mmCIF file of C-alpha atoms in Angstrom:
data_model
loop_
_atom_site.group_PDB
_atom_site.id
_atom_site.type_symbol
_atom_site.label_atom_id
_atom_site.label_comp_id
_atom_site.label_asym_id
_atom_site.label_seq_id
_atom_site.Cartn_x
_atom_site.Cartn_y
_atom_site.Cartn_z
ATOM 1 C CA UNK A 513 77.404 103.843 96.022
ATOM 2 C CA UNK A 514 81.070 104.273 94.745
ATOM 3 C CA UNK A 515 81.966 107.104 92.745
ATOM 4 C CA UNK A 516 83.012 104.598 90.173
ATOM 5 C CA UNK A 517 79.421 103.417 89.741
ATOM 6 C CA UNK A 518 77.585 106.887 90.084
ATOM 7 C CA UNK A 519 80.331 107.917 86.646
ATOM 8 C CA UNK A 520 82.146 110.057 88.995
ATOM 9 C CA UNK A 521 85.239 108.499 89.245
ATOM 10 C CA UNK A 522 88.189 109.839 87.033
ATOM 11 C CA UNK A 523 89.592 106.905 85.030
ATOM 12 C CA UNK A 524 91.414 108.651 82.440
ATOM 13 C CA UNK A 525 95.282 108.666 81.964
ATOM 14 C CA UNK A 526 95.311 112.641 83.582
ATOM 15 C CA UNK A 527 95.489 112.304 87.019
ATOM 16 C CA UNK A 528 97.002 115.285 88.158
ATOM 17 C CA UNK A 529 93.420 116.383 89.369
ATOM 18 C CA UNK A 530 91.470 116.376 91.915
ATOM 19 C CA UNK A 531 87.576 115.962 91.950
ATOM 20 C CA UNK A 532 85.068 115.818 94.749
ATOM 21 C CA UNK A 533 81.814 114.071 95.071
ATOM 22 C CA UNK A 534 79.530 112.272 97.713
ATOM 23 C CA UNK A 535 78.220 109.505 99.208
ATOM 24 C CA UNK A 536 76.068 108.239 101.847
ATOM 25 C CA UNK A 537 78.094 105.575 104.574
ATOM 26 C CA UNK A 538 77.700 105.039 108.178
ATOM 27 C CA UNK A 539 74.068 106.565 107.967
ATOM 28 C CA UNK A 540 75.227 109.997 106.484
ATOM 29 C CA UNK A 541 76.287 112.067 103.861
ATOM 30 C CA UNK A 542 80.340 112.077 103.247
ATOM 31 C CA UNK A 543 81.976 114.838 100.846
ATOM 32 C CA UNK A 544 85.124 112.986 98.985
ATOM 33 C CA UNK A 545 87.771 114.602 97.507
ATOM 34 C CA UNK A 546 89.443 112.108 95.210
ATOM 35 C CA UNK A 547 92.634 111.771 92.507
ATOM 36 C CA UNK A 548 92.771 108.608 90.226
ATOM 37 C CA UNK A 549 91.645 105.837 88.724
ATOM 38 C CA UNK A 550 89.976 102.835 91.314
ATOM 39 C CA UNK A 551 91.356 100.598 88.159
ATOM 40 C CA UNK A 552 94.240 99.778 86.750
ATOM 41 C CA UNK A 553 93.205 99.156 82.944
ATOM 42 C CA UNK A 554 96.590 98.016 81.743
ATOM 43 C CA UNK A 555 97.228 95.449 84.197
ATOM 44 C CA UNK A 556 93.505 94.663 84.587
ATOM 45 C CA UNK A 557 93.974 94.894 88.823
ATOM 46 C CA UNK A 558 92.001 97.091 91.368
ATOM 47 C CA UNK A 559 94.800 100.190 92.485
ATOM 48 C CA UNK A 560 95.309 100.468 96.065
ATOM 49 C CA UNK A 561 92.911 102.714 97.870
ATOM 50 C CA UNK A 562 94.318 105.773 100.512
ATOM 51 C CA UNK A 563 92.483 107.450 102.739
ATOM 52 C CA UNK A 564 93.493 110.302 104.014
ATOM 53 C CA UNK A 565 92.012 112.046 107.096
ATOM 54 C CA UNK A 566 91.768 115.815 108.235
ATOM 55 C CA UNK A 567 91.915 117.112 111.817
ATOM 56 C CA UNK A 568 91.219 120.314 112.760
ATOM 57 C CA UNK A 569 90.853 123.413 111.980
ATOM 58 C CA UNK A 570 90.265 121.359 108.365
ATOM 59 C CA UNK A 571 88.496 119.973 105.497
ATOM 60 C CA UNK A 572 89.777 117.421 102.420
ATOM 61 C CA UNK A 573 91.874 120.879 100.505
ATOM 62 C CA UNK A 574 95.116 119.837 102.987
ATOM 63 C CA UNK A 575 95.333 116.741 101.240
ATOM 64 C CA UNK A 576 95.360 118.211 97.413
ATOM 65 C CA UNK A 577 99.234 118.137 96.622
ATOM 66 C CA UNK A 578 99.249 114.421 98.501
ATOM 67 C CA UNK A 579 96.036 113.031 96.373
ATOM 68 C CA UNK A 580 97.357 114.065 92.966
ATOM 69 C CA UNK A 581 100.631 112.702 93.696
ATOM 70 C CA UNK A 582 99.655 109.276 94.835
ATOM 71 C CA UNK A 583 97.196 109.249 91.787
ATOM 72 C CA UNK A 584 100.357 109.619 90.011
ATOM 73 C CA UNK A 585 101.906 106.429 90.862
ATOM 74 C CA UNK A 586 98.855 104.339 90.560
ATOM 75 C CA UNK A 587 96.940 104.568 93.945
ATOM 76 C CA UNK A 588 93.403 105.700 94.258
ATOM 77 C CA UNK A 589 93.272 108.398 96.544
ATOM 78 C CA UNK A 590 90.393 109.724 98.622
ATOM 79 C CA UNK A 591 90.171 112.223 100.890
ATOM 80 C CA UNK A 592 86.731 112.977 103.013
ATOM 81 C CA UNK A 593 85.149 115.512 104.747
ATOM 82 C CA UNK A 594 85.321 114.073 108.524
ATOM 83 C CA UNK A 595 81.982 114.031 110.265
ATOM 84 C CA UNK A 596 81.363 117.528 111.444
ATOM 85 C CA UNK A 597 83.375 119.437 108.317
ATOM 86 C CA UNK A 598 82.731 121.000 104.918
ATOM 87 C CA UNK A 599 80.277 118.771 103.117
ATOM 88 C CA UNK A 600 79.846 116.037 105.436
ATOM 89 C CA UNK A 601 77.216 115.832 107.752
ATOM 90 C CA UNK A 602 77.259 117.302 111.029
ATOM 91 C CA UNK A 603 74.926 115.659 113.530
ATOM 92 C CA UNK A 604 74.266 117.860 116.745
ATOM 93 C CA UNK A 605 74.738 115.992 119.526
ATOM 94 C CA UNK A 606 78.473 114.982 121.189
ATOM 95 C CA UNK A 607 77.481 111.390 121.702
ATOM 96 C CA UNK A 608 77.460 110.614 117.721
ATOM 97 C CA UNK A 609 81.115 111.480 117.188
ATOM 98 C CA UNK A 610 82.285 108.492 119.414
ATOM 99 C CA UNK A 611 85.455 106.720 118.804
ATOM 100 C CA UNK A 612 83.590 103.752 117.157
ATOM 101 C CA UNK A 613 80.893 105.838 115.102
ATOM 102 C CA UNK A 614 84.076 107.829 113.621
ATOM 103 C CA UNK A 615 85.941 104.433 112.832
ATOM 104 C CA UNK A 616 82.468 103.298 111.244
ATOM 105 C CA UNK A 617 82.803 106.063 109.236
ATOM 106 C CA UNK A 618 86.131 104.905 107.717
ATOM 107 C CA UNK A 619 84.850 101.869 107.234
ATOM 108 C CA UNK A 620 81.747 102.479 105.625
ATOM 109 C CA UNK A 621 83.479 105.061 103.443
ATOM 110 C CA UNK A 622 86.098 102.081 101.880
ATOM 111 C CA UNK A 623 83.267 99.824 101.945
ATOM 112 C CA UNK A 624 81.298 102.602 99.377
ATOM 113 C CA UNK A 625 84.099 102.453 97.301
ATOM 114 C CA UNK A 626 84.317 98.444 97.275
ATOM 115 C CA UNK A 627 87.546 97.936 99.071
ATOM 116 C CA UNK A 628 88.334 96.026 101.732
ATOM 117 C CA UNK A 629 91.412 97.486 103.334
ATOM 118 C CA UNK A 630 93.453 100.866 102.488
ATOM 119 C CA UNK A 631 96.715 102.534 103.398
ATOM 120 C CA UNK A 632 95.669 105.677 105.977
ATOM 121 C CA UNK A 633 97.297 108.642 106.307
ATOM 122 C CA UNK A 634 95.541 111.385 109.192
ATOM 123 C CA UNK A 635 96.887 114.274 110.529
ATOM 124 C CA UNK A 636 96.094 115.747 113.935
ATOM 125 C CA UNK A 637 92.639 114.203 114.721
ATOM 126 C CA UNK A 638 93.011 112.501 111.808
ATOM 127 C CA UNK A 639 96.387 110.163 112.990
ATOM 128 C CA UNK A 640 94.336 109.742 116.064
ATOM 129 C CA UNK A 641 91.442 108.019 114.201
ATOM 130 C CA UNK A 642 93.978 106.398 111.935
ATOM 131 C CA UNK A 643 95.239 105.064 115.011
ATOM 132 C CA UNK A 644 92.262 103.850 116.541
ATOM 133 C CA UNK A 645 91.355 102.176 113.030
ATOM 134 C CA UNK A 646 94.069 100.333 113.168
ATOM 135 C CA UNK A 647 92.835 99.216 116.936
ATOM 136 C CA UNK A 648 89.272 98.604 116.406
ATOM 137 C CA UNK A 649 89.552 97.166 112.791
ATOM 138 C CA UNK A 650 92.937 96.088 112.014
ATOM 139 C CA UNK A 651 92.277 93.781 108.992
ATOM 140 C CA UNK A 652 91.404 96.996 107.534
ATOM 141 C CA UNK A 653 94.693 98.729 107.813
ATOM 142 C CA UNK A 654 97.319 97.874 105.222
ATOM 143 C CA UNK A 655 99.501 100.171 106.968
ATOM 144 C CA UNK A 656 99.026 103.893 108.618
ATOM 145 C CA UNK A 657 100.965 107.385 108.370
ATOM 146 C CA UNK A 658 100.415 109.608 111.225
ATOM 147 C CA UNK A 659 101.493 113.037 111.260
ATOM 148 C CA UNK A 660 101.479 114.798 114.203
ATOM 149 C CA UNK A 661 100.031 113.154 116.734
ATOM 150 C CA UNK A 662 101.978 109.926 117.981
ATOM 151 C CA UNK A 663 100.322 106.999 119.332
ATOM 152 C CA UNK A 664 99.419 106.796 122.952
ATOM 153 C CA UNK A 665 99.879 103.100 123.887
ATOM 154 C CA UNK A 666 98.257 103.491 127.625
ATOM 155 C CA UNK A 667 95.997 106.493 129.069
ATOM 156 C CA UNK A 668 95.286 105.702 133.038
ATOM 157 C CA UNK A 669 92.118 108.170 132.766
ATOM 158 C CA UNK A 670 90.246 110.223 130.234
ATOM 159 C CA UNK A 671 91.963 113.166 128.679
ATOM 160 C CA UNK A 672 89.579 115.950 129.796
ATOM 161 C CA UNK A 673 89.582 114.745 132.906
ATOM 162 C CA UNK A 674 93.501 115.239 133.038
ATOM 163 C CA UNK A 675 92.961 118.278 131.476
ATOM 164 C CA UNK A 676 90.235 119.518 134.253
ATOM 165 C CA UNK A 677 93.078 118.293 137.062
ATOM 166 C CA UNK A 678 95.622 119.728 135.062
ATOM 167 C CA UNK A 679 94.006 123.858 134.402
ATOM 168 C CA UNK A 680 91.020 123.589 136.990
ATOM 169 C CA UNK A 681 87.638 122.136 136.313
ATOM 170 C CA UNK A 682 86.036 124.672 133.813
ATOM 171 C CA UNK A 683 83.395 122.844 132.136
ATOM 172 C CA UNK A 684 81.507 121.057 135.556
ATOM 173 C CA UNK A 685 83.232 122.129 138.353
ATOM 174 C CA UNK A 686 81.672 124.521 141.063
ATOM 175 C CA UNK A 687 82.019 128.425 140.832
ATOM 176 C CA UNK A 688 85.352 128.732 142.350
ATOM 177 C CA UNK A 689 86.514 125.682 140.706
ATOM 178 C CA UNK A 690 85.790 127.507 137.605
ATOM 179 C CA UNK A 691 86.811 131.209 138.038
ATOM 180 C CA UNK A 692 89.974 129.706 139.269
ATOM 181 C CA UNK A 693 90.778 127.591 136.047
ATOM 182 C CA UNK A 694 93.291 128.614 133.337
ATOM 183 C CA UNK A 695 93.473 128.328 129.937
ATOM 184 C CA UNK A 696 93.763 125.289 127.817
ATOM 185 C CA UNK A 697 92.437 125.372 124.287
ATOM 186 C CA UNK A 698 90.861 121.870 124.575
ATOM 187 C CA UNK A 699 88.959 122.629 127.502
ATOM 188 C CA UNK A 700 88.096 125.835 125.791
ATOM 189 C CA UNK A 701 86.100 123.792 122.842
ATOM 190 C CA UNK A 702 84.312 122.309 126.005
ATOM 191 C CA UNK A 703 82.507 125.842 126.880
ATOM 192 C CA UNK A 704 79.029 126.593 125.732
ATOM 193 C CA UNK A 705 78.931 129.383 123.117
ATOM 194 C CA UNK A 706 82.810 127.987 122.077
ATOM 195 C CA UNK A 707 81.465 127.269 118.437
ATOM 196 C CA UNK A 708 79.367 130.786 118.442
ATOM 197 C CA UNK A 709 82.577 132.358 118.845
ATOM 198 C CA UNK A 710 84.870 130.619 116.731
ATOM 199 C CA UNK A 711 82.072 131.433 114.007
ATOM 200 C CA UNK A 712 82.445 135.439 114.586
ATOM 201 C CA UNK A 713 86.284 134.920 114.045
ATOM 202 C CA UNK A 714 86.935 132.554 111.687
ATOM 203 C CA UNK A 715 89.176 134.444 109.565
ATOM 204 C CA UNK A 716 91.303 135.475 113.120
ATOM 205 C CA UNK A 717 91.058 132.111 114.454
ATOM 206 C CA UNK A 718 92.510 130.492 111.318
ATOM 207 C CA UNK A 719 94.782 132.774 110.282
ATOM 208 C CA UNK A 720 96.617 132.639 113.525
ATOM 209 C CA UNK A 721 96.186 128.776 114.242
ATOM 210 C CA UNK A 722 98.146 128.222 110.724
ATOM 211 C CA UNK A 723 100.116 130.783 111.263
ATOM 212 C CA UNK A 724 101.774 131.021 114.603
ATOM 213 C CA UNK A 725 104.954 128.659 115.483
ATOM 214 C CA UNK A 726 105.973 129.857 119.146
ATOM 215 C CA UNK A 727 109.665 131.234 118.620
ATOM 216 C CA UNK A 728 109.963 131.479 115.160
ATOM 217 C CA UNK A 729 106.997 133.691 113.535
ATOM 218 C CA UNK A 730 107.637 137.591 113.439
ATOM 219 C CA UNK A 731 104.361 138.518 115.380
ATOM 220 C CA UNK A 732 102.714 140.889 117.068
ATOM 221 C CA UNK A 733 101.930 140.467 120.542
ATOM 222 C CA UNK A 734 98.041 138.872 121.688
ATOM 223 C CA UNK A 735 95.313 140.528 122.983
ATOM 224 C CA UNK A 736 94.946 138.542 126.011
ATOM 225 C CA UNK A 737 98.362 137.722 128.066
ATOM 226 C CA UNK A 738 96.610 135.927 131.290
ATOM 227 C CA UNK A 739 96.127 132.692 131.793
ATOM 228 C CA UNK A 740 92.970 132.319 133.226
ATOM 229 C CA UNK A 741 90.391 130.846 131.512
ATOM 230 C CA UNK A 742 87.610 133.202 132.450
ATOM 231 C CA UNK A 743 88.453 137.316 132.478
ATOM 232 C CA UNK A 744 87.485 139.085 135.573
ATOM 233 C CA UNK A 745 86.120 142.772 135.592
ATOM 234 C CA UNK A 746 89.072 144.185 136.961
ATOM 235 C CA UNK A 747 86.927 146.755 138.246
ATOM 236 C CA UNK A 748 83.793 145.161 140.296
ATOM 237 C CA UNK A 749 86.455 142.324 141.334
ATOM 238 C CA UNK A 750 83.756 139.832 140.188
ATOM 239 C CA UNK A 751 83.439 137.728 136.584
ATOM 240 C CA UNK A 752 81.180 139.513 134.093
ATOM 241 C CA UNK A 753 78.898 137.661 133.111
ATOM 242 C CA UNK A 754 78.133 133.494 132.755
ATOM 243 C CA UNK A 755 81.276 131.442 132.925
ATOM 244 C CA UNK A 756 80.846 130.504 128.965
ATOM 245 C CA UNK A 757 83.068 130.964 126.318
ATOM 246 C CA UNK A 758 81.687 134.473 125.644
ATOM 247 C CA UNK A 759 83.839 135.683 128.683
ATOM 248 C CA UNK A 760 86.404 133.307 128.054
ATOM 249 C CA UNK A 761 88.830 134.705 125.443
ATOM 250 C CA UNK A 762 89.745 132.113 122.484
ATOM 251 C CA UNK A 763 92.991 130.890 121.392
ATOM 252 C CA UNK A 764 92.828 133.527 118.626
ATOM 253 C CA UNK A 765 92.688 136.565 121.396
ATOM 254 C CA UNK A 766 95.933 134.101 123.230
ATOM 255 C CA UNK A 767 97.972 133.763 120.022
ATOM 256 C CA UNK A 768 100.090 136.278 118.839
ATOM 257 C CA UNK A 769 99.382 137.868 115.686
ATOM 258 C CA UNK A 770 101.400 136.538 112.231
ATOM 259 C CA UNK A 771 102.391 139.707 110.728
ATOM 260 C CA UNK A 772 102.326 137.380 107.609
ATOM 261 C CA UNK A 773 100.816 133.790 106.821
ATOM 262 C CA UNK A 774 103.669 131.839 106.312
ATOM 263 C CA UNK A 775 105.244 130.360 102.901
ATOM 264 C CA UNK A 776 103.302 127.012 102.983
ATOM 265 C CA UNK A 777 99.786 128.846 102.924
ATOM 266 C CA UNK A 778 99.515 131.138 99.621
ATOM 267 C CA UNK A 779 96.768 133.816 100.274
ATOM 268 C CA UNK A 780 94.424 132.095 97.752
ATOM 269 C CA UNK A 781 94.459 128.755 99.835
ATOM 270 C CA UNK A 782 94.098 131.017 103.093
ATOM 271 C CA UNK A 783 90.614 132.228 101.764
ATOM 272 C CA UNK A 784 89.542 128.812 100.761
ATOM 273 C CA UNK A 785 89.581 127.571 104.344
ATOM 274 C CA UNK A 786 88.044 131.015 105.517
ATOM 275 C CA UNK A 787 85.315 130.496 102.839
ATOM 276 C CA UNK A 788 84.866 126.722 103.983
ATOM 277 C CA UNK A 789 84.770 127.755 107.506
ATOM 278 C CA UNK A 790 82.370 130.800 107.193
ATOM 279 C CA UNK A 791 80.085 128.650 105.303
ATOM 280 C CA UNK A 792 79.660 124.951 107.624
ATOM 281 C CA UNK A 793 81.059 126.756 111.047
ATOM 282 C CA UNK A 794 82.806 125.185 113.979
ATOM 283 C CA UNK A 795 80.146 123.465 115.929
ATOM 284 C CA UNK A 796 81.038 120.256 113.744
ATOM 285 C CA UNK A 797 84.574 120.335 114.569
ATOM 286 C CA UNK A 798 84.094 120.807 118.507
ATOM 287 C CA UNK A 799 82.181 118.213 119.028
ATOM 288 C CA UNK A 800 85.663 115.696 118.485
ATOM 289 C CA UNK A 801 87.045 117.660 121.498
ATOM 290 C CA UNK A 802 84.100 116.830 124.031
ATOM 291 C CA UNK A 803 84.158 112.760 123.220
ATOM 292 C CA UNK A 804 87.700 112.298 125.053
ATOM 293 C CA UNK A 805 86.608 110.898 128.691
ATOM 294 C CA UNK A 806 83.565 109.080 126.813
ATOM 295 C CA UNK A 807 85.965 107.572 124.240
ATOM 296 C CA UNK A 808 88.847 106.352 126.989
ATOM 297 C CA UNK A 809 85.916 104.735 128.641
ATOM 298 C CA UNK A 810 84.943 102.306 125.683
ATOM 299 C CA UNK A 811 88.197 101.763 124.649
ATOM 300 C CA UNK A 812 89.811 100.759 128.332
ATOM 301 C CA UNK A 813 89.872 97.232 126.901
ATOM 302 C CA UNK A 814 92.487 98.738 124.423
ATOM 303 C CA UNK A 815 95.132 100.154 126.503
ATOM 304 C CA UNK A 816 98.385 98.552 126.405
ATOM 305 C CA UNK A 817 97.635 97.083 123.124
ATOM 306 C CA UNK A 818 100.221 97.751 120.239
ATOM 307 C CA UNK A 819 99.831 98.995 116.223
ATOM 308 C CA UNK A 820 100.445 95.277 114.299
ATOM 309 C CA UNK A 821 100.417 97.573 111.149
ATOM 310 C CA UNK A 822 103.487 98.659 109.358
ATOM 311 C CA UNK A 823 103.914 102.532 110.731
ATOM 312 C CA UNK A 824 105.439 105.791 109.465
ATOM 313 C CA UNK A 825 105.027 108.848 111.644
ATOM 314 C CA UNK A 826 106.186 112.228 110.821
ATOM 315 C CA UNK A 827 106.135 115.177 112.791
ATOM 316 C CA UNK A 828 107.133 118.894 113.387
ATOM 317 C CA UNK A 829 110.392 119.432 116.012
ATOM 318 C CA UNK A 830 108.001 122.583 116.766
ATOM 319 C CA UNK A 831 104.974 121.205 116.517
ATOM 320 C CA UNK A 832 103.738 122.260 120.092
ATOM 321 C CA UNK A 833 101.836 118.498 119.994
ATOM 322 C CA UNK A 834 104.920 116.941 119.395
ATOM 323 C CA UNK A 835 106.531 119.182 122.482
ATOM 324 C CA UNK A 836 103.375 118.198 124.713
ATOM 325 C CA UNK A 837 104.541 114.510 124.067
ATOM 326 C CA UNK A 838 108.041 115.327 125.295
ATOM 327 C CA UNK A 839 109.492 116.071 122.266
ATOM 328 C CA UNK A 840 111.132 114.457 119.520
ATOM 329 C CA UNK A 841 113.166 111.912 121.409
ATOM 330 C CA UNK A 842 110.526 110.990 123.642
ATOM 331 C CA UNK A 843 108.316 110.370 120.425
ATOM 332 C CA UNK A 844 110.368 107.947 118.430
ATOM 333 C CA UNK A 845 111.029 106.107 121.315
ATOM 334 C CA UNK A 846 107.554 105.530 122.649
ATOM 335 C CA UNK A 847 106.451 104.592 119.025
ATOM 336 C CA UNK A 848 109.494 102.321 118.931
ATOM 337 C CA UNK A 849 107.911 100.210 122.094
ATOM 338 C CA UNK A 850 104.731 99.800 120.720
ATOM 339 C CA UNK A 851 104.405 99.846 117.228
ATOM 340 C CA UNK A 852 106.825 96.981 116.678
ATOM 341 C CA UNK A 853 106.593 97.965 112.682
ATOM 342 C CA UNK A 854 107.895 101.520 112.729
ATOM 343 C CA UNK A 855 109.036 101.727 109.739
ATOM 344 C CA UNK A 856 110.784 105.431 110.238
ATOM 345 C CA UNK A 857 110.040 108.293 112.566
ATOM 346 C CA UNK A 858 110.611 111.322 110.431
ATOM 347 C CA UNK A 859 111.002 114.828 112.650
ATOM 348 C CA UNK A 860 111.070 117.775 109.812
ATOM 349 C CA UNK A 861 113.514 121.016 111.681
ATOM 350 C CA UNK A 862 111.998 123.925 111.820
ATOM 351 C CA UNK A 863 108.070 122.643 111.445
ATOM 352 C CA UNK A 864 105.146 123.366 113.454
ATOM 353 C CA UNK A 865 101.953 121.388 113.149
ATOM 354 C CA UNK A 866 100.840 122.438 110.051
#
């Protein structure tokens, strides 16, 4: 059911607000933040529908100042809970956040709000899906804006499994294999107990996520300066314990300290995400980092195969994802060769991530 038809829907001239409700797509329950009218009564047409989809650490609030300001010039704009976050279910095993039961989700979610195609915008995880969307269902895709994360047109194996080669096989290897491994964060989110912790640090783990930008934030300096994954008792000369993430110190314990949030985050927005966070937990969330390798292997049919849409991608010159892709340079010219449609490639100075 659309919001429209459950009375939901704001409809009214004001929309410089933003509301939330629910509905049920893709066989669960999806948590919708939304800003204007699905109708235009003046000129008696349906507005455009955008969708605009969270990564992590996240939930819809990113997308507040972006909602009410497309509501402003006539688009309806919606922005969910992603499977796993806030008020959208969160099923329990890895399996069900699969590349295709994510896009289904998209798709079910414009189909619940009786449209047939919609502009995307997704950040971090989100770009990814709004890339894969474009992909998997491209008659669906009026056009995408990723932010963050640039398209990746060909991927000769899985990502955790160039992760595991990359830092050392934490997550399957044998016992050396893993007490030799370093960190990485992804392979981190791999670890049983990894949600358990995140969920006795949230407000650590988020503040210094949003808040760190390597060169730039005043900070003080993190509790764990090693790069190995797992922390051996200095002591005994052995590892203390199971090789989980409860002897594996999270990115929060890697990260320096912010001895402030920064400018973008007031302290009253920082609290709403703690709140959200404290309340759904992390386990959600995770489960996108453990679908990689399973994802790679039923899209393999994709690689090689280039965005048709119309494409605007803006990114961080800090933004440590952007840096991971070879930076700026590397960026636009890789989404240059394949998406044919760039429309711009917009690098903000002095941005991280967020």
């Amino acid at each position: 059911m659309s919001p429209a038809a459950s009375g939901c829907c704001c409809v009214g001239a004001n929309l410089t607000y933003m509301k939330t409700t629910h509905i049920k797509a893709n066989g669960i329950h999806h948590k919708l933040a939304y800003a204007g009218a699905q109708f235009n009564d003046q000129a008696n047409t349906k507005n455009p529908l955008i969708l605009f989809l969270h990564g992590w650490p996240d939930f819809h609030f990113s997308f507040r100042h972006q909602l009410m300001k497309c509501a402003q010039h006539n688009y309806f704009a919606v922005a969910p809970d992603m499977r796993g976050y806030g008020g959208t279910s969160a099923p329990t095993t890895t399996k069900e956040y699969n590349v295709y039961t994510l896009c289904n989700d998209v798709l079910g979610i414009m189909h619940a709000l009786d449209y047939e195609q919609c502009f995307l915008v997704g950040h971090d995880w989100g770009a990814w899906l709004a890339w894969h969307m474009c992909l998997i269902y491209p008659d669906a895709v009026v056009a995408v804006c990723a932010l963050s994360v640039p398209y990746v047109i060909h991927r000769p194996k899985g990502l955790l499994t160039h992760l595991k080669q990359e830092y050392g096989n934490c997550i399957s290897g044998t016992l050396q294999e893993k007490q030799g491994s370093r960190f990485n964060y992804m392979l981190h989110h791999n670890l049983p107990h990894a949600a358990e912790e995140y969920d006795k640090n949230v407000r650590e783990a988020l503040y210094r996520i949003y808040g760190y930008i390597k060169g730039v934030t005043e900070c003080d300096d993190p509790e764990v300066d090693t790069d190995e994954m797992f922390l051996l008792d200095k002591k005994r000369g052995k590892f203390d314990g199971d090789l989980t993430a409860r002897n594996a110190p999270g990115l929060w314990k890697r990260l320096p300290r912010p001895k402030a949030l920064p400018a973008w985050i007031p302290e009253s927005d920082f609290e709403r995400y703690v709140s959200e966070f404290e309340k759904t937990g992390f386990s959600g969330g995770l489960h996108w980092y453990q679908t990689p390798d399973l994802n790679w292997g039923l899209t393999r049919h994709l690689n090689d195969t280039k965005i048709t849409q119309p494409v605007l991608f803006i990114g961080g010159d800090l933004d440590v994802v952007i840096k991971t892709h070879g930076g700026a340079k590397s960026v636009e010219t890789h989404l240059v060769t394949s998406c044919p449609r760039l429309h711009k490639c917009v690098m903000l100075k002095g941005c991280g991530h967020w």
